[in-house]
Every structure is written in C-alpha cells, then in structure tokens.
Amino acid sequence: MGNDKDLLSIANLTSEQVRQLVEDGVQIKQERSSRVLDGKIIALLFEKPSLRTKSSFEVGIRQLGGQAVYFGRDEVGLGVRESVADVTRVLERMFDGIVARVFDHAKLEEMAKYARIPVVNALSDAEHPCQALADLVTLQENFGELGGKRVVFVGDGNNIAVSLGFACASVGTDYVVASPPGYRIPDGVWKKMSQRAQSSGSRMEWVERPQDAVRDADCVYTDVWTSMGQEAEQAKRLKAFGGYQVNPELMKLAKPNAVFMHDMPAHEGEEISKGMLDHPQSVAFDQAENRLHAQKAVLAWLYSND
Ligand code: NVA
C-alpha cells in the first residue's frame, strides 16, 4: 500500500527537492514542452470551491499530455457517502494520480496511505504546498535569487502561512509572520519550520505589529482572514484582524522594490484595501499564473522514473 511519491506538505519534501521544483517551475515556464503525462489520467477530487487550483491543474495536465477528470464535493462525499479508504482504492484502479482539495488534512494522509498512485494536496486546512511552490517561482523570477530575501506574511497563521514558511525555510529566505497572538502558526509547526530554517540559514520571526514586521521586507504577503470552512468564525475574525490590513501605507514601510503577494481569492476592505491587487508592486496575477508552471514541475517530478 502507498506510493513513495506524493505531495501532501512542503514539510515532507527535502530542502533540495523544494529548490529543484522551483528551478524546474521557472524552466518549464520558459519551455512548455514536456509530455510526461502522455496517456495518464488524473482524478481531481475537490471538497471546496476552486478557481486557480482547478484551472491550473486541468490546463497543466493537458499541456503535459494527460487528461483530468474533475469530481466536485457533492459527487463523491469523501468519508461521508463512502469511506476515504474505499474511495481511494476505487480511484487507484482507474486513475494514475489523485489531486485532492479537502477540509481535513488527515483525509489526504489516509488517501496517500491507501493509494499506490501519487496523491497531491490541492489545499487542506493544514497546507497548500502547490501555492507555496508557485510563490517561490514568483519570488525567484522577480529577484533572481531567494537566499537572504525577507518575506513578511501579514494575517492568519493558516495553511498558506504554513506552506510558505516551510518553503522559505527550505531555500534560505527569511520569514516573518505578523499575526494577532491567538492566530499564530501553531507552536509545533513553527518549531519544525524553525528547525528546517536553521539548516538553510533562514531566520524565522513572529512579530505582533505588521508595521514592525514589514520594515526591510522584500515581499509583503497576505491571505484571507477567514479560510474556507471557518465561515462560522467570520465575525470574531474580522474583529481579531482589524489592524492587519495590507494597504499602500503599509507597503511604504517595506523596501522600495518589495513585491506584494496574495494567493487569492482576495477580500477588499478586509485583508487588503481596495485596489491592492492592482498596486504597482503587486505580483498577485503572476503568482496565479505560476501555479500552472509550478504544478507542472510537481507533476513532471511525480511521473518521472527516478
Ligand atoms: N486560506 C485560504 C486559501 C485559499 C486559496 C483558504 O483555505 O480558504
């Protein structure tokens, strides 16, 4: 049971693998030629809505010569209509891989345990590794290097913050998180991230005030305050994150050539002020495009024979 190549979490990749995937993503963006998925059919199993992830996987799989079959939430009922184990064992009889977006990260781990085909995390409550790889591709193309850069994440210590942190810690990029005390990256995860940072030379820091965090930043990054699945907490979160908005005034405190990043969907009036995605320093749409290239690098790695 199981398969030795999955992508569930950036933490499961070695730092060397992260560096290689980013390099491959940058290269694939220029070449666009591999047909590594010729004859392969990949199941896309999504429990939550998606624009960028669904499009970039469908397009990327086709560009690599494969085909994708999409299952929305109500079609499968993962772990509800049928157990995760049964769904996985049926899919692996017909498909060559599973790309899954789930509420509970444990479901992905269970799928990976049962599947003899690769399982890719297309976002869970714990991590969004494909986004983080695309983010590093975006930083690499903007700055030409990753080592020694300072990425500041402002907002919730959520799935995006965690994957980005592990990614930065893998490539020698300093990572600073500005979040309210009750919404920090969980201690155990932060500790693991910091251990990885030590070996790559990145510095990890938590700062309460965004204004202090963004000084000297090369990148200011934010994400929604209320993630999918947390809708019931929205009012409480709006209150907790007041003062954590990324806006032109906050950007002015970062380096003059700093970039603004957001994985989207974005909520104007909440984590960003109106127009921030079109701010002259915004690279949010490059990030969105780079999902395609980074994921093609992931697929090429998963289906290469080494
Ligand atoms: N943190 C957000 C990311 C969306 C791409 C969520 O999980 O909803």
XYZ file of C-alpha atoms and ligand atoms in Angstrom:
314
model
C 0.000 0.000 0.000
C 1.044 3.568 -0.513
C 3.325 5.172 -3.025
C 6.696 6.742 -2.391
C 5.972 9.929 -4.332
C 3.188 12.183 -3.042
C 2.953 15.889 -2.355
C 0.970 16.405 0.834
C 3.065 19.018 2.522
C 6.169 21.129 1.848
C 7.433 19.686 5.137
C 7.544 16.240 3.517
C 9.890 17.442 0.774
C 13.588 17.868 1.436
C 15.005 21.366 1.071
C 16.851 20.125 -2.007
C 13.576 18.908 -3.564
C 11.939 22.290 -2.912
C 14.854 24.105 -4.578
C 14.749 21.738 -7.538
C 10.977 22.073 -8.024
C 11.265 25.863 -8.033
C 14.093 25.738 -10.548
C 12.057 23.332 -12.703
C 8.987 25.590 -12.451
C 10.991 28.577 -13.703
C 12.385 26.483 -16.563
C 9.047 24.907 -17.531
C 7.560 28.404 -17.771
C 10.104 29.186 -20.495
C 9.991 25.864 -22.353
C 6.491 24.389 -22.065
C 7.470 21.245 -23.927
C 7.322 18.098 -21.736
C 4.748 15.357 -22.450
C 5.430 13.481 -19.236
C 1.723 12.691 -18.713
C 1.130 11.116 -22.115
C -1.630 8.535 -21.663
C -2.155 9.331 -17.966
C -5.490 10.268 -16.420
C -5.606 12.168 -13.136
C -8.609 12.451 -10.784
C -9.266 15.902 -9.337
C -11.300 15.458 -6.183
C -12.417 18.763 -4.657
C -14.407 19.201 -1.428
C -14.185 23.007 -1.604
C -14.582 25.617 -4.340
C -11.592 26.460 -6.535
C -10.675 28.706 -9.448
C -6.869 28.818 -9.684
C -6.158 25.301 -8.480
C -8.734 23.599 -10.640
C -7.798 25.594 -13.753
C -4.056 25.268 -13.320
C -4.237 21.519 -12.748
C -6.633 20.896 -15.632
C -4.611 23.036 -18.038
C -1.246 21.776 -16.796
C -2.249 18.123 -17.045
C -3.466 18.640 -20.614
C -0.346 20.558 -21.612
C 1.728 17.643 -20.305
C -0.220 15.217 -22.492
C -2.571 13.808 -19.844
C -6.263 14.119 -19.045
C -8.103 15.204 -15.911
C -11.481 14.105 -14.560
C -12.990 16.535 -12.039
C -15.207 15.474 -9.116
C -16.967 18.202 -7.126
C -17.917 17.905 -3.495
C -21.425 16.563 -3.902
C -20.428 13.847 -6.331
C -18.206 11.805 -4.030
C -18.920 12.606 -0.379
C -15.396 11.677 0.683
C -15.623 9.977 4.064
C -19.384 10.587 4.191
C -21.016 8.650 1.391
C -18.053 6.286 1.226
C -15.001 5.891 3.420
C -11.779 7.609 2.369
C -10.123 4.209 2.063
C -12.810 2.836 -0.264
C -12.871 5.938 -2.474
C -9.088 5.818 -2.780
C -8.955 2.108 -3.556
C -11.535 2.513 -6.303
C -9.865 5.568 -7.863
C -6.446 3.963 -7.943
C -7.818 1.098 -10.062
C -8.655 3.553 -12.826
C -6.548 6.676 -12.458
C -2.832 7.404 -12.476
C -2.970 10.026 -9.748
C -5.240 11.908 -7.341
C -5.191 15.659 -6.801
C -7.412 16.402 -3.809
C -8.694 19.501 -2.017
C -10.052 18.568 1.419
C -11.265 20.169 4.620
C -9.293 17.839 6.861
C -5.629 17.174 6.086
C -5.938 13.735 7.743
C -8.061 12.636 4.775
C -5.126 13.285 2.439
C -2.824 11.278 4.650
C -5.288 8.427 4.627
C -5.567 8.604 0.841
C -1.786 8.544 0.500
C -1.667 5.525 2.785
C -4.042 3.537 0.562
C -3.078 4.825 -2.881
C -0.384 3.183 -4.952
C -0.587 6.225 -7.222
C 0.632 9.748 -6.364
C -1.617 11.924 -4.172
C -1.252 15.712 -4.396
C -2.565 18.198 -1.857
C -4.602 20.802 -3.728
C -5.232 22.617 -0.404
C -6.176 21.284 3.002
C -6.822 23.005 6.316
C -3.133 22.475 7.146
C -1.173 23.253 3.964
C -1.294 24.483 0.392
C 2.056 23.261 -0.949
C 1.373 23.962 -4.643
C 0.692 27.596 -3.830
C 3.952 27.911 -1.874
C 5.972 26.459 -4.758
C 4.336 28.916 -7.161
C 5.144 31.705 -4.699
C 8.832 30.795 -4.691
C 8.817 30.652 -8.503
C 7.344 34.178 -8.452
C 9.953 35.456 -5.987
C 12.751 33.808 -7.949
C 11.655 35.444 -11.197
C 11.342 38.826 -9.516
C 14.598 38.868 -7.588
C 16.740 36.310 -9.413
C 17.543 34.666 -6.084
C 15.798 33.506 -2.916
C 18.586 33.365 -0.349
C 18.659 36.259 2.110
C 15.353 37.757 0.956
C 12.820 38.757 3.612
C 9.236 37.553 3.158
C 6.690 39.008 5.578
C 3.326 37.296 5.922
C 0.654 39.522 7.484
C -2.501 37.872 8.844
C -3.742 34.466 9.866
C -1.244 31.680 10.642
C -3.182 29.434 8.271
C -2.499 26.817 5.561
C -0.937 29.427 3.257
C 1.270 30.838 6.024
C 2.456 27.342 6.969
C 3.358 26.158 3.455
C 5.047 29.471 2.647
C 7.026 29.235 5.879
C 8.301 25.726 5.142
C 9.097 26.801 1.593
C 11.084 29.866 2.728
C 12.835 27.799 5.391
C 13.923 25.351 2.680
C 15.623 27.903 0.442
C 17.308 30.321 2.848
C 14.631 33.045 2.706
C 13.907 34.874 5.970
C 10.290 34.524 7.044
C 8.481 36.919 9.345
C 4.868 36.450 10.391
C 2.775 39.297 11.768
C -0.388 37.894 13.318
C -2.533 38.536 16.379
C -1.433 36.345 19.314
C -4.412 33.957 19.063
C -3.844 33.338 15.345
C -0.171 32.429 15.183
C 1.157 29.420 13.296
C 0.697 26.501 15.750
C 3.726 26.045 18.058
C 4.614 22.527 16.939
C 4.548 23.519 13.277
C 6.567 26.690 13.935
C 9.193 24.631 15.764
C 9.516 22.214 12.857
C 9.777 25.112 10.417
C 12.442 26.781 12.535
C 14.482 23.581 12.592
C 14.469 23.477 8.818
C 15.331 27.181 8.717
C 18.422 26.563 10.805
C 19.892 24.233 8.250
C 19.249 26.595 5.305
C 20.281 29.760 7.156
C 16.828 31.456 7.059
C 15.716 33.455 10.058
C 12.154 32.922 11.341
C 10.415 35.525 13.410
C 6.954 36.256 14.790
C 6.076 39.915 15.299
C 2.750 41.181 16.583
C 2.562 44.528 14.740
C 2.520 44.466 10.930
C 4.214 47.908 10.865
C 7.231 46.447 12.675
C 7.266 43.267 10.607
C 7.301 44.814 7.143
C 10.381 47.019 7.639
C 13.026 45.941 5.100
C 10.647 43.389 3.589
C 11.311 42.204 0.030
C 7.828 40.727 -0.075
C 4.636 41.529 1.818
C 2.190 38.643 1.598
C -1.332 38.284 2.895
C -4.262 35.875 2.674
C -7.916 35.870 3.733
C -8.728 36.174 7.427
C -11.484 33.580 7.197
C -10.496 30.454 5.283
C -12.893 28.012 3.650
C -14.508 26.003 6.418
C -14.180 28.786 9.042
C -17.215 30.805 7.952
C -18.907 30.474 11.362
C -15.986 32.386 12.932
C -16.130 35.270 10.486
C -17.396 37.990 12.849
C -14.851 37.075 15.513
C -12.050 37.011 12.957
C -12.963 40.376 11.444
C -12.506 41.851 14.895
C -9.282 39.998 15.692
C -7.602 41.022 12.418
C -8.616 44.704 12.431
C -5.246 46.484 12.055
C -3.758 43.699 9.921
C -4.833 45.066 6.565
C -2.231 45.347 3.809
C -2.620 48.704 2.100
C -0.404 51.245 0.300
C 0.599 52.851 3.632
C 1.893 49.519 4.948
C 3.672 48.793 1.649
C 5.535 52.109 2.006
C 7.304 50.715 5.086
C 8.764 47.807 3.082
C 11.760 48.117 0.713
C 11.008 50.348 -2.305
C 11.302 47.382 -4.689
C 9.298 44.996 -2.467
C 6.547 42.951 -4.087
C 3.021 42.489 -2.779
C 1.671 38.942 -2.919
C -1.742 37.370 -2.349
C -2.777 33.821 -3.231
C -6.408 34.947 -3.854
C -9.376 34.994 -3.619
C -8.895 38.430 -2.059
C -11.348 40.370 0.075
C -11.063 44.100 -0.403
C -11.892 46.002 2.766
C -10.651 43.095 4.873
C -7.080 41.788 4.480
C -6.379 44.273 1.648
C -7.575 47.756 0.866
C -9.438 48.413 -2.356
C -7.220 48.173 -5.427
C -4.277 46.389 -3.759
C -4.195 43.608 -6.364
C -3.540 46.342 -8.966
C -0.985 48.180 -6.824
C 2.189 48.870 -8.851
C 4.086 46.474 -6.560
C 1.510 43.675 -6.809
C 2.551 40.422 -8.462
C -0.641 38.579 -7.478
C -1.589 37.676 -11.047
C 1.923 36.389 -11.771
C 1.517 34.186 -8.710
C -1.756 32.887 -10.110
C -0.139 32.090 -13.458
C 2.837 30.477 -11.764
C 0.518 27.921 -10.181
C 0.421 26.353 -13.634
C 4.197 26.218 -14.079
C 4.996 25.118 -10.525
C 2.401 22.330 -10.651
C 3.709 21.132 -13.979
C 7.094 20.849 -12.281
C 5.452 18.822 -9.491
C 3.707 16.527 -11.984
C 6.903 16.068 -14.003
C 8.717 15.092 -10.793
C 5.940 12.727 -9.673
C 5.800 10.920 -13.011
C 9.461 10.850 -13.906
C 11.103 7.487 -13.420
C 13.853 8.417 -10.960
N -6.515 30.188 3.365
C -7.406 30.130 2.242
C -6.648 29.913 0.974
C -7.472 29.920 -0.290
C -6.687 29.626 -1.539
C -8.401 29.011 2.459
O -8.017 27.933 2.906
O -9.582 29.219 2.202
